[in-house]
Amino acid sequence: MRIGSVKWRKDIEGLRAFAVIPVLLFHFDPHFLHGGFLGVDIFFVISGFLITKILLENKSQGLPDIAAFLYRRFRRIFPGLLVVFAIFSLVFSFFLVPGLHKAFFLTALSSFFGVSNVYLAKTQVDYFAQDTNLNPFLHSWSIGVELQFYVLYGLMFFVLRKLLPHQAAVKSVLFVFAIFWILVSCHYNQHTSGYAYFDLFARMWEFMFGVLAFLLLPYAKQISLFIRSAIFFLALIGLLCVLFFAEKNSANYFPFLWVCIAAALLLLLGDSCGVPGSYILENRLVRTIGRISFSLYIIHFPVLKLVEYYFDTKANDVGALSLYLAITFFLASINFIFIERPFIVSRSLSANSSLTTKHVLFPLFLVSVAMVLVAQYKINPSFSMTRHLTASLAHPKIKPVLEGDKGEVVVLGDSHAQQLFPAFEEINREHNVKFINKTGSACFFSEDIFYMRQGKIEYRCKKFLKKTLAWLKETSHSNRLVLIATRSLYYLSPVLISESDYPVDGVVKNGKLIPAGNDRALDAFFISLEATLKSLSFTHVKIIYMAPLPELQVSTYRCAFNPQKNECQTSRALNLQYRQKFMAKLNRLERQFVGFKVWDPFDKICGHEFCANIYEGKVLYRDDDHLSLEMAKSLAPDLWNVMSTFKAQKIDGAVVRHVGL
């Protein structure tokens, strides 16, 4: 029997539809199907089932047969992938901001080699993060996982056939291996949830459910029709429930586990003759969607990213949803008819097939790689419609020191202090004030409190912060100001404004977790901050603390083509409410410490009913919570006014002279 020539099952086509439609809807708006991202896991279970079926139902499994099997898998996937990603790379080269989205093109290139999941994992991206979600080729990670599984599983099967000539023994080993890997992965996934999202070995347990489903297939028909039907319906209902209600939290292992169990049961029982309900999966419309599911999957995400440039992609925006689905299904149908299906129909591994490889696939691969490179290095820098935003959305150039002899400012904090460097440079140039940079990215400003995310305590910057505070005490002089600018409120609030943010678990003090869901975390932070201020007060240093700035719903890049979208207009009232308790405590400290002053540029940034990424053509933010270079520079006069009017005051009985500022 020829590799790949196996019994065709209508219900599997239907199950593919149940996998791809949730993904399409979830990516448009997670509120449609909270667990729609789990559709990819259904695909993995189906793949494990079918690959085991193909390999076990063929009598000859020598190395040439395994090679033929892998060749057919690659020929099934790569033509459509190469064509779609190459064309969309050219399209997006006219939209992407030059120099800021190189990772997008690199994702497309890595997918051509079947390793985009490895690339995304190595660059430590968060699949659900907003900036990551802008990548039109982000979804290719799952294709990389599938391709790597095909190779690994095919080679493992070849070794088993060599060592165990009897098929029953091979099945037994596969059964034990599948059970073992599922149990091991339960532990592995729970402790490495970030990397595990893209990792083949952390995902292989999902394929193993499909393997188990096929191995148990002969025993399913021995169960009574009533029990088979009951289990089938329960699995289908359970599958739909988890797709509707699961939350997008990769640390929660249960939804992944349940969706795999449900999919495996549907595969196991869908082939049992006489099971009522299997007609749901065998419906003609459902099967048609399942038949083009691969084309739908590879095309939908780039289409969605284009739609997002101009429309709000929310569940209640019927027009945008209709446009997105119409374009996706239209292009997917074309890709299936003219690219995907011709390679599926051509099944022979004769000389004609080698011509296909030599004269079609390999040239197509080379042309696709060339198109992506041309898009990245030629078209994007010269013809992008957003190239005027390159400067506005760029990160500031951070320097250790800005030299000056008219006073000194030591800057503490995180990237929200670093974003102010254009203002620092302006003050340095006009007033010759020295700035010393003591900031670090994602540094939580507290000496004795740490924040916890997904069960992991973050200790970053603590040694650096303690060392910096010790240096301030040792080198204190009256000609120095300290400016603290940090996004502390993000780590303390259970409610966040930006769509890309995820609440932290809380803060940890003295080994105990204080949940962010109540005011105790906020209280603990300000007790810690007050202790720091008291210790610094003996150094006669003056401290300016930047109040929380307005935060926005989405990154500015999503507003480049239509700044009036609802998601690009964040309520000012919501921002004021968000920081109300924080500001009350901050103002109390200002009244308590004469050497402590709050700088609040909120109204300078958001002086209208809505806080905007782009206002009247001026770019205010580079993303959802960092100011643009232009906006940061415009705050220089206001910051200088606060600094220069911070006159000599008595601190703990000592008079502090303010020289040069």
mmCIF file of N, CA and C in Angstrom, residues 373-428:
data_model
loop_
_atom_site.group_PDB
_atom_site.id
_atom_site.type_symbol
_atom_site.label_atom_id
_atom_site.label_comp_id
_atom_site.label_asym_id
_atom_site.label_seq_id
_atom_site.Cartn_x
_atom_site.Cartn_y
_atom_site.Cartn_z
ATOM 1 N N LEU A 373 13.074 39.068 1.257
ATOM 2 C CA LEU A 373 14.258 39.913 1.415
ATOM 3 C C LEU A 373 14.103 41.240 0.684
ATOM 4 N N VAL A 374 13.539 41.201 -0.516
ATOM 5 C CA VAL A 374 13.287 42.437 -1.267
ATOM 6 C C VAL A 374 12.283 43.308 -0.511
ATOM 7 N N ALA A 375 11.254 42.673 0.026
ATOM 8 C CA ALA A 375 10.256 43.421 0.789
ATOM 9 C C ALA A 375 10.878 44.113 1.992
ATOM 10 N N GLN A 376 11.768 43.402 2.697
ATOM 11 C CA GLN A 376 12.361 43.947 3.915
ATOM 12 C C GLN A 376 13.390 45.029 3.639
ATOM 13 N N TYR A 377 14.273 44.781 2.684
ATOM 14 C CA TYR A 377 15.434 45.667 2.513
ATOM 15 C C TYR A 377 15.290 46.693 1.394
ATOM 16 N N LYS A 378 14.322 46.517 0.500
ATOM 17 C CA LYS A 378 14.170 47.453 -0.609
ATOM 18 C C LYS A 378 12.855 48.226 -0.535
ATOM 19 N N ILE A 379 11.746 47.498 -0.527
ATOM 20 C CA ILE A 379 10.444 48.160 -0.593
ATOM 21 C C ILE A 379 10.101 48.868 0.709
ATOM 22 N N ASN A 380 10.255 48.182 1.849
ATOM 23 C CA ASN A 380 9.857 48.752 3.133
ATOM 24 C C ASN A 380 10.560 50.070 3.463
ATOM 25 N N PRO A 381 11.888 50.174 3.332
ATOM 26 C CA PRO A 381 12.537 51.444 3.670
ATOM 27 C C PRO A 381 12.179 52.591 2.733
ATOM 28 N N SER A 382 11.875 52.279 1.482
ATOM 29 C CA SER A 382 11.687 53.330 0.476
ATOM 30 C C SER A 382 10.235 53.669 0.192
ATOM 31 N N PHE A 383 9.342 52.714 0.341
ATOM 32 C CA PHE A 383 7.966 52.929 -0.106
ATOM 33 C C PHE A 383 6.907 52.719 0.980
ATOM 34 N N SER A 384 7.318 52.450 2.211
ATOM 35 C CA SER A 384 6.331 52.243 3.270
ATOM 36 C C SER A 384 5.515 53.505 3.503
ATOM 37 N N MET A 385 4.214 53.337 3.656
ATOM 38 C CA MET A 385 3.330 54.471 3.918
ATOM 39 C C MET A 385 3.482 55.004 5.340
ATOM 40 N N THR A 386 4.238 54.308 6.170
ATOM 41 C CA THR A 386 4.435 54.749 7.556
ATOM 42 C C THR A 386 5.883 55.136 7.838
ATOM 43 N N ARG A 387 6.664 55.344 6.789
ATOM 44 C CA ARG A 387 8.082 55.647 7.036
ATOM 45 C C ARG A 387 8.266 56.981 7.756
ATOM 46 N N HIS A 388 7.243 57.863 7.666
ATOM 47 C CA HIS A 388 7.334 59.135 8.386
ATOM 48 C C HIS A 388 7.216 58.942 9.903
ATOM 49 N N LEU A 389 6.772 57.752 10.339
ATOM 50 C CA LEU A 389 6.621 57.490 11.769
ATOM 51 C C LEU A 389 7.874 56.885 12.394
ATOM 52 N N THR A 390 8.859 56.584 11.572
ATOM 53 C CA THR A 390 10.049 55.898 12.083
ATOM 54 C C THR A 390 10.673 56.648 13.248
ATOM 55 N N ALA A 391 10.831 57.961 13.085
ATOM 56 C CA ALA A 391 11.467 58.755 14.148
ATOM 57 C C ALA A 391 10.572 58.851 15.376
ATOM 58 N N SER A 392 9.264 59.043 15.166
ATOM 59 C CA SER A 392 8.347 59.227 16.294
ATOM 60 C C SER A 392 8.207 57.975 17.149
ATOM 61 N N LEU A 393 8.248 56.809 16.511
ATOM 62 C CA LEU A 393 8.039 55.556 17.239
ATOM 63 C C LEU A 393 9.345 54.919 17.701
ATOM 64 N N ALA A 394 10.446 55.576 17.437
ATOM 65 C CA ALA A 394 11.738 55.020 17.841
ATOM 66 C C ALA A 394 11.935 55.162 19.350
ATOM 67 N N HIS A 395 12.756 54.296 19.897
ATOM 68 C CA HIS A 395 13.111 54.390 21.309
ATOM 69 C C HIS A 395 14.155 55.491 21.487
ATOM 70 N N PRO A 396 14.159 56.174 22.615
ATOM 71 C CA PRO A 396 15.163 57.223 22.838
ATOM 72 C C PRO A 396 16.557 56.627 22.990
ATOM 73 N N LYS A 397 17.545 57.395 22.647
ATOM 74 C CA LYS A 397 18.932 56.968 22.833
ATOM 75 C C LYS A 397 19.339 57.260 24.272
ATOM 76 N N ILE A 398 19.628 56.211 24.992
ATOM 77 C CA ILE A 398 19.939 56.323 26.414
ATOM 78 C C ILE A 398 21.446 56.463 26.608
ATOM 79 N N LYS A 399 21.843 57.455 27.381
ATOM 80 C CA LYS A 399 23.260 57.678 27.670
ATOM 81 C C LYS A 399 23.496 57.570 29.183
ATOM 82 N N PRO A 400 24.655 57.085 29.570
ATOM 83 C CA PRO A 400 24.951 56.981 31.009
ATOM 84 C C PRO A 400 24.965 58.335 31.706
ATOM 85 N N VAL A 401 25.508 59.327 31.007
ATOM 86 C CA VAL A 401 25.653 60.656 31.607
ATOM 87 C C VAL A 401 25.463 61.718 30.532
ATOM 88 N N LEU A 402 24.743 62.786 30.890
ATOM 89 C CA LEU A 402 24.704 64.008 30.091
ATOM 90 C C LEU A 402 25.471 65.057 30.896
ATOM 91 N N GLU A 403 26.628 65.418 30.434
ATOM 92 C CA GLU A 403 27.512 66.290 31.212
ATOM 93 C C GLU A 403 26.972 67.711 31.316
ATOM 94 N N GLY A 404 27.207 68.334 32.481
ATOM 95 C CA GLY A 404 26.823 69.710 32.728
ATOM 96 C C GLY A 404 27.412 70.168 34.046
ATOM 97 N N ASP A 405 27.427 71.491 34.280
ATOM 98 C CA ASP A 405 28.033 71.998 35.517
ATOM 99 C C ASP A 405 27.104 72.933 36.281
ATOM 100 N N LYS A 406 25.810 72.908 35.939
ATOM 101 C CA LYS A 406 24.840 73.765 36.634
ATOM 102 C C LYS A 406 23.832 72.922 37.415
ATOM 103 N N GLY A 407 24.327 72.064 38.245
ATOM 104 C CA GLY A 407 23.446 71.189 38.998
ATOM 105 C C GLY A 407 23.472 69.774 38.454
ATOM 106 N N GLU A 408 22.896 68.877 39.229
ATOM 107 C CA GLU A 408 22.972 67.456 38.883
ATOM 108 C C GLU A 408 21.633 66.778 39.180
ATOM 109 N N VAL A 409 21.190 65.948 38.246
ATOM 110 C CA VAL A 409 19.962 65.170 38.416
ATOM 111 C C VAL A 409 20.295 63.698 38.225
ATOM 112 N N VAL A 410 19.980 62.896 39.226
ATOM 113 C CA VAL A 410 20.140 61.447 39.120
ATOM 114 C C VAL A 410 18.779 60.852 38.793
ATOM 115 N N VAL A 411 18.717 60.109 37.713
ATOM 116 C CA VAL A 411 17.449 59.557 37.234
ATOM 117 C C VAL A 411 17.345 58.094 37.647
ATOM 118 N N LEU A 412 16.290 57.756 38.391
ATOM 119 C CA LEU A 412 16.019 56.387 38.813
ATOM 120 C C LEU A 412 14.707 55.913 38.192
ATOM 121 N N GLY A 413 14.592 54.617 37.997
ATOM 122 C CA GLY A 413 13.335 54.077 37.492
ATOM 123 C C GLY A 413 13.526 53.052 36.399
ATOM 124 N N ASP A 414 12.495 52.920 35.552
ATOM 125 C CA ASP A 414 12.494 51.911 34.503
ATOM 126 C C ASP A 414 12.419 52.586 33.134
ATOM 127 N N SER A 415 11.825 51.913 32.173
ATOM 128 C CA SER A 415 11.740 52.476 30.822
ATOM 129 C C SER A 415 10.891 53.740 30.784
ATOM 130 N N HIS A 416 10.073 53.955 31.807
ATOM 131 C CA HIS A 416 9.268 55.175 31.851
ATOM 132 C C HIS A 416 10.080 56.367 32.330
ATOM 133 N N ALA A 417 11.237 56.105 32.886
ATOM 134 C CA ALA A 417 12.212 57.170 33.117
ATOM 135 C C ALA A 417 13.063 57.358 31.863
ATOM 136 N N GLN A 418 13.416 56.271 31.227
ATOM 137 C CA GLN A 418 14.220 56.339 30.004
ATOM 138 C C GLN A 418 13.500 57.078 28.884
ATOM 139 N N GLN A 419 12.171 56.981 28.842
ATOM 140 C CA GLN A 419 11.416 57.648 27.777
ATOM 141 C C GLN A 419 11.558 59.171 27.835
ATOM 142 N N LEU A 420 12.000 59.700 28.985
ATOM 143 C CA LEU A 420 12.114 61.146 29.170
ATOM 144 C C LEU A 420 13.452 61.708 28.702
ATOM 145 N N PHE A 421 14.310 60.873 28.159
ATOM 146 C CA PHE A 421 15.640 61.352 27.769
ATOM 147 C C PHE A 421 15.612 62.493 26.757
ATOM 148 N N PRO A 422 14.670 62.549 25.824
ATOM 149 C CA PRO A 422 14.604 63.745 24.968
ATOM 150 C C PRO A 422 14.400 65.025 25.773
ATOM 151 N N ALA A 423 13.599 64.967 26.851
ATOM 152 C CA ALA A 423 13.426 66.139 27.720
ATOM 153 C C ALA A 423 14.707 66.432 28.479
ATOM 154 N N PHE A 424 15.390 65.380 28.948
ATOM 155 C CA PHE A 424 16.655 65.577 29.660
ATOM 156 C C PHE A 424 17.684 66.252 28.754
ATOM 157 N N GLU A 425 17.763 65.805 27.525
ATOM 158 C CA GLU A 425 18.729 66.383 26.580
ATOM 159 C C GLU A 425 18.415 67.844 26.301
ATOM 160 N N GLU A 426 17.114 68.165 26.237
ATOM 161 C CA GLU A 426 16.723 69.554 25.995
ATOM 162 C C GLU A 426 17.118 70.435 27.182
ATOM 163 N N ILE A 427 16.872 69.965 28.389
ATOM 164 C CA ILE A 427 17.249 70.730 29.584
ATOM 165 C C ILE A 427 18.764 70.833 29.698
ATOM 166 N N ASN A 428 19.450 69.758 29.386
ATOM 167 C CA ASN A 428 20.908 69.764 29.410
ATOM 168 C C ASN A 428 21.477 70.782 28.431
#
